[in-house]
Amino acid sequence: MTQWKLIIDIGHTAVMLPVAAAIAAWLIAGGAWKRALCWCLLFAAGLSLVSLSKIAFLGWDAGIPLLGFKALSGHTLCATAVIPVLFFVTMQDRQISSRARGVFFGFCVCVGLGVLLVHFKFHTASEVIASFTLGVLISLGYMRIATALPAPRMHRWTVPLSLLVFVLVFSVKPSLINHRLVGVALHLSGRDRPYQWDTKKLVCKVRNPVNR
């Protein structure tokens, strides 16, 4: 289980948010401001949908019981939105066929991650499929928009700047967002405890909940 969990953790916000920020830094360093803006807006929209779906479940038990759907999978969406785009951006100087293979490999990694999430019962198939579909729309949507915009220029500081941004965002510990979502859900719904993913344990403990 431990070795598979390492693969699952690739999709964690603690990893994918810094990578998404590094992609934006890469584009900005290359002067591709419009591409960077499009990327940030699309990724932020995806994260917002995940957050809203989780708040709705935690606070009001919103979902589709018939399909076993409670909320979108942040791991699946983040990975599917970010990893293919990472290959697309960093392989822009490669041949089109090589770049396409990189993007395809990225999607394959995301499929494997989704299968593991379902296998180990972190999410249901409906949650993973919905999140994967949304992630694909974000990544492919960005790629389509990006091809119509000027490509970023490579500079000697592009890679160092991107790595620096990754480290800075990673150090902020973006994984704490999950705990804040619990606090927000409790504040808005007026409940003292969040609805549970199962009958055995809470999704996560409340950490510094929002004051009512």
Tab-separated table of C-alpha atoms in Angstrom:
chain	number	residue	atom	x	y	z
A	1	MET	CA	0.000	0.000	0.000
A	2	THR	CA	2.812	2.413	0.910
A	3	GLN	CA	4.463	2.272	-2.509
A	4	TRP	CA	1.132	2.825	-4.263
A	5	LYS	CA	0.313	5.705	-1.934
A	6	LEU	CA	3.415	7.495	-3.235
A	7	ILE	CA	1.861	7.433	-6.706
A	8	ILE	CA	-1.491	8.613	-5.356
A	9	ASP	CA	0.219	11.496	-3.553
A	10	ILE	CA	1.404	12.849	-6.899
A	11	GLY	CA	-2.073	14.316	-7.285
A	12	HIS	CA	-2.107	15.926	-3.838
A	13	THR	CA	-2.537	19.704	-3.745
A	14	ALA	CA	0.745	19.861	-1.813
A	15	VAL	CA	2.461	18.726	-5.027
A	16	MET	CA	0.202	19.855	-7.869
A	17	LEU	CA	-0.319	23.448	-6.710
A	18	PRO	CA	3.441	24.140	-6.646
A	19	VAL	CA	3.808	22.463	-10.062
A	20	ALA	CA	0.946	24.568	-11.461
A	21	ALA	CA	2.616	27.688	-10.083
A	22	ALA	CA	5.944	26.618	-11.595
A	23	ILE	CA	4.253	26.231	-14.995
A	24	ALA	CA	2.912	29.778	-14.700
A	25	ALA	CA	6.392	31.020	-13.750
A	26	TRP	CA	7.879	29.207	-16.770
A	27	LEU	CA	5.416	30.935	-19.088
A	28	ILE	CA	5.937	34.363	-17.514
A	29	ALA	CA	9.711	33.999	-17.685
A	30	GLY	CA	9.349	33.358	-21.406
A	31	GLY	CA	7.199	36.431	-21.911
A	32	ALA	CA	4.050	34.402	-22.594
A	33	TRP	CA	1.831	36.464	-20.312
A	34	LYS	CA	-1.406	35.594	-22.075
A	35	ARG	CA	-0.651	31.879	-21.863
A	36	ALA	CA	0.161	32.252	-18.168
A	37	LEU	CA	-3.082	34.122	-17.523
A	38	CYS	CA	-5.151	31.514	-19.370
A	39	TRP	CA	-3.452	28.719	-17.459
A	40	CYS	CA	-4.025	30.358	-14.075
A	41	LEU	CA	-7.687	31.088	-14.821
A	42	LEU	CA	-8.450	27.573	-16.062
A	43	PHE	CA	-6.669	25.858	-13.190
A	44	ALA	CA	-8.250	28.179	-10.619
A	45	ALA	CA	-11.688	27.445	-12.090
A	46	GLY	CA	-11.090	23.708	-11.719
A	47	LEU	CA	-9.915	24.068	-8.114
A	48	SER	CA	-12.938	26.225	-7.337
A	49	LEU	CA	-15.312	23.536	-8.596
A	50	VAL	CA	-13.562	20.897	-6.487
A	51	SER	CA	-13.720	23.138	-3.414
A	52	LEU	CA	-17.402	23.950	-3.922
A	53	SER	CA	-18.308	20.286	-4.359
A	54	LYS	CA	-16.450	19.343	-1.163
A	55	ILE	CA	-17.991	22.192	0.824
A	56	ALA	CA	-21.440	21.159	-0.412
A	57	PHE	CA	-20.888	17.586	0.752
A	58	LEU	CA	-19.189	18.390	4.063
A	59	GLY	CA	-21.810	20.938	5.038
A	60	TRP	CA	-25.024	19.651	3.462
A	61	ASP	CA	-24.365	16.048	2.393
A	62	ALA	CA	-24.914	17.100	-1.215
A	63	GLY	CA	-24.173	14.379	-3.719
A	64	ILE	CA	-25.702	11.736	-5.947
A	65	PRO	CA	-26.187	8.590	-3.792
A	66	LEU	CA	-27.410	6.567	-6.757
A	67	LEU	CA	-23.989	6.989	-8.405
A	68	GLY	CA	-21.990	6.904	-5.192
A	69	PHE	CA	-20.916	10.488	-5.883
A	70	LYS	CA	-20.108	12.735	-2.923
A	71	ALA	CA	-17.601	15.271	-4.232
A	72	LEU	CA	-15.015	15.760	-6.948
A	73	SER	CA	-11.584	14.222	-6.441
A	74	GLY	CA	-8.958	16.919	-6.010
A	75	HIS	CA	-6.161	14.418	-6.623
A	76	THR	CA	-7.619	13.327	-9.958
A	77	LEU	CA	-8.535	16.773	-11.220
A	78	CYS	CA	-5.254	18.409	-10.223
A	79	ALA	CA	-3.146	15.642	-11.727
A	80	THR	CA	-5.124	15.502	-14.971
A	81	ALA	CA	-5.096	19.278	-15.353
A	82	VAL	CA	-1.413	19.755	-14.487
A	83	ILE	CA	0.701	16.772	-15.571
A	84	PRO	CA	-0.171	16.769	-19.313
A	85	VAL	CA	0.280	20.560	-19.405
A	86	LEU	CA	3.665	20.182	-17.706
A	87	PHE	CA	4.847	18.000	-20.600
A	88	PHE	CA	3.198	20.296	-23.144
A	89	VAL	CA	4.993	23.366	-21.787
A	90	THR	CA	8.421	21.929	-21.059
A	91	MET	CA	8.651	20.013	-24.362
A	92	GLN	CA	7.728	22.888	-26.667
A	93	ASP	CA	11.115	22.722	-28.447
A	94	ARG	CA	10.737	19.023	-29.216
A	95	GLN	CA	9.201	17.552	-32.335
A	96	ILE	CA	5.417	17.531	-32.416
A	97	SER	CA	5.329	13.726	-32.203
A	98	SER	CA	7.610	13.675	-29.150
A	99	ARG	CA	5.574	16.381	-27.470
A	100	ALA	CA	2.354	14.503	-28.176
A	101	ARG	CA	3.832	11.338	-26.657
A	102	GLY	CA	4.788	13.305	-23.551
A	103	VAL	CA	1.251	14.645	-23.179
A	104	PHE	CA	-0.196	11.165	-23.762
A	105	PHE	CA	2.131	9.716	-21.115
A	106	GLY	CA	0.919	12.394	-18.722
A	107	PHE	CA	-2.688	11.349	-19.274
A	108	CYS	CA	-1.718	7.688	-18.766
A	109	VAL	CA	-0.190	8.550	-15.391
A	110	CYS	CA	-3.439	10.257	-14.432
A	111	VAL	CA	-5.496	7.234	-15.477
A	112	GLY	CA	-3.302	5.035	-13.296
A	113	LEU	CA	-3.687	7.422	-10.378
A	114	GLY	CA	-7.462	7.374	-10.778
A	115	VAL	CA	-7.541	3.579	-10.839
A	116	LEU	CA	-5.550	3.470	-7.591
A	117	LEU	CA	-7.888	5.963	-5.925
A	118	VAL	CA	-10.850	3.721	-6.747
A	119	HIS	CA	-9.014	0.491	-5.895
A	120	PHE	CA	-8.047	1.690	-2.419
A	121	LYS	CA	-11.518	3.209	-1.941
A	122	PHE	CA	-10.382	6.804	-1.538
A	123	HIS	CA	-12.988	7.744	-4.146
A	124	THR	CA	-15.735	6.040	-6.113
A	125	ALA	CA	-15.531	5.443	-9.843
A	126	SER	CA	-18.113	8.165	-10.528
A	127	GLU	CA	-16.092	10.730	-8.554
A	128	VAL	CA	-12.872	9.856	-10.352
A	129	ILE	CA	-14.463	9.793	-13.806
A	130	ALA	CA	-16.126	13.175	-13.282
A	131	SER	CA	-12.897	14.687	-11.971
A	132	PHE	CA	-10.798	13.149	-14.747
A	133	THR	CA	-13.186	14.519	-17.367
A	134	LEU	CA	-12.999	17.998	-15.883
A	135	GLY	CA	-9.205	17.786	-15.691
A	136	VAL	CA	-9.013	16.738	-19.340
A	137	LEU	CA	-11.184	19.699	-20.328
A	138	ILE	CA	-8.840	22.047	-18.466
A	139	SER	CA	-5.604	20.629	-19.860
A	140	LEU	CA	-6.796	20.205	-23.446
A	141	GLY	CA	-8.580	23.546	-23.277
A	142	TYR	CA	-5.353	25.231	-22.256
A	143	MET	CA	-3.377	23.481	-24.985
A	144	ARG	CA	-5.854	24.555	-27.637
A	145	ILE	CA	-5.782	28.177	-26.465
A	146	ALA	CA	-2.000	28.147	-26.110
A	147	THR	CA	-1.403	27.032	-29.692
A	148	ALA	CA	-3.073	30.242	-30.893
A	149	LEU	CA	-0.850	32.439	-28.706
A	150	PRO	CA	2.877	33.304	-28.931
A	151	ALA	CA	5.085	30.595	-27.437
A	152	PRO	CA	7.320	31.399	-24.445
A	153	ARG	CA	11.001	32.031	-25.122
A	154	MET	CA	13.544	29.991	-23.240
A	155	HIS	CA	16.035	31.906	-21.100
A	156	ARG	CA	18.778	30.711	-18.820
A	157	TRP	CA	16.711	31.785	-15.806
A	158	THR	CA	13.506	30.001	-16.872
A	159	VAL	CA	14.238	26.709	-15.133
A	160	PRO	CA	15.784	28.234	-11.954
A	161	LEU	CA	12.843	30.638	-11.602
A	162	SER	CA	10.308	27.842	-12.043
A	163	LEU	CA	12.073	25.687	-9.457
A	164	LEU	CA	12.217	28.625	-7.039
A	165	VAL	CA	8.478	29.227	-7.407
A	166	PHE	CA	7.825	25.516	-6.867
A	167	VAL	CA	9.820	25.530	-3.627
A	168	LEU	CA	8.208	28.740	-2.366
A	169	VAL	CA	4.656	27.535	-2.986
A	170	PHE	CA	5.474	24.092	-1.593
A	171	SER	CA	6.806	25.676	1.608
A	172	VAL	CA	3.470	27.439	2.147
A	173	LYS	CA	1.916	23.981	2.647
A	174	PRO	CA	-1.085	24.305	0.310
A	175	SER	CA	-2.405	20.964	1.614
A	176	LEU	CA	-3.868	22.909	4.559
A	177	ILE	CA	-6.571	24.083	2.137
A	178	ASN	CA	-8.436	20.830	2.816
A	179	HIS	CA	-8.726	21.649	6.511
A	180	ARG	CA	-9.924	25.155	5.758
A	181	LEU	CA	-12.673	23.712	3.549
A	182	VAL	CA	-14.027	21.835	6.565
A	183	GLY	CA	-14.109	25.061	8.558
A	184	VAL	CA	-15.850	26.938	5.750
A	185	ALA	CA	-18.431	24.156	5.324
A	186	LEU	CA	-19.232	24.169	9.043
A	187	HIS	CA	-19.462	27.957	9.127
A	188	LEU	CA	-21.857	28.169	6.171
A	189	SER	CA	-24.019	25.191	7.126
A	190	GLY	CA	-24.173	25.894	10.853
A	191	ARG	CA	-23.185	22.318	11.705
A	192	ASP	CA	-20.784	21.305	14.464
A	193	ARG	CA	-19.376	18.342	12.566
A	194	PRO	CA	-18.883	17.708	8.844
A	195	TYR	CA	-20.634	14.918	6.997
A	196	GLN	CA	-18.393	11.879	6.684
A	197	TRP	CA	-17.065	10.030	3.653
A	198	ASP	CA	-17.873	6.800	5.493
A	199	THR	CA	-19.199	5.757	8.884
A	200	LYS	CA	-15.784	5.125	10.400
A	201	LYS	CA	-13.838	8.362	10.186
A	202	LEU	CA	-14.065	12.017	9.287
A	203	VAL	CA	-12.592	13.318	6.059
A	204	CYS	CA	-10.182	15.406	8.100
A	205	LYS	CA	-10.194	17.130	11.447
A	206	VAL	CA	-11.096	20.765	11.709
A	207	ARG	CA	-7.997	22.912	11.963
A	208	ASN	CA	-8.577	26.528	12.995
A	209	PRO	CA	-12.190	26.566	11.758
A	210	VAL	CA	-13.766	29.791	10.601
A	211	ASN	CA	-15.432	31.582	13.480
A	212	ARG	CA	-19.163	31.908	13.261
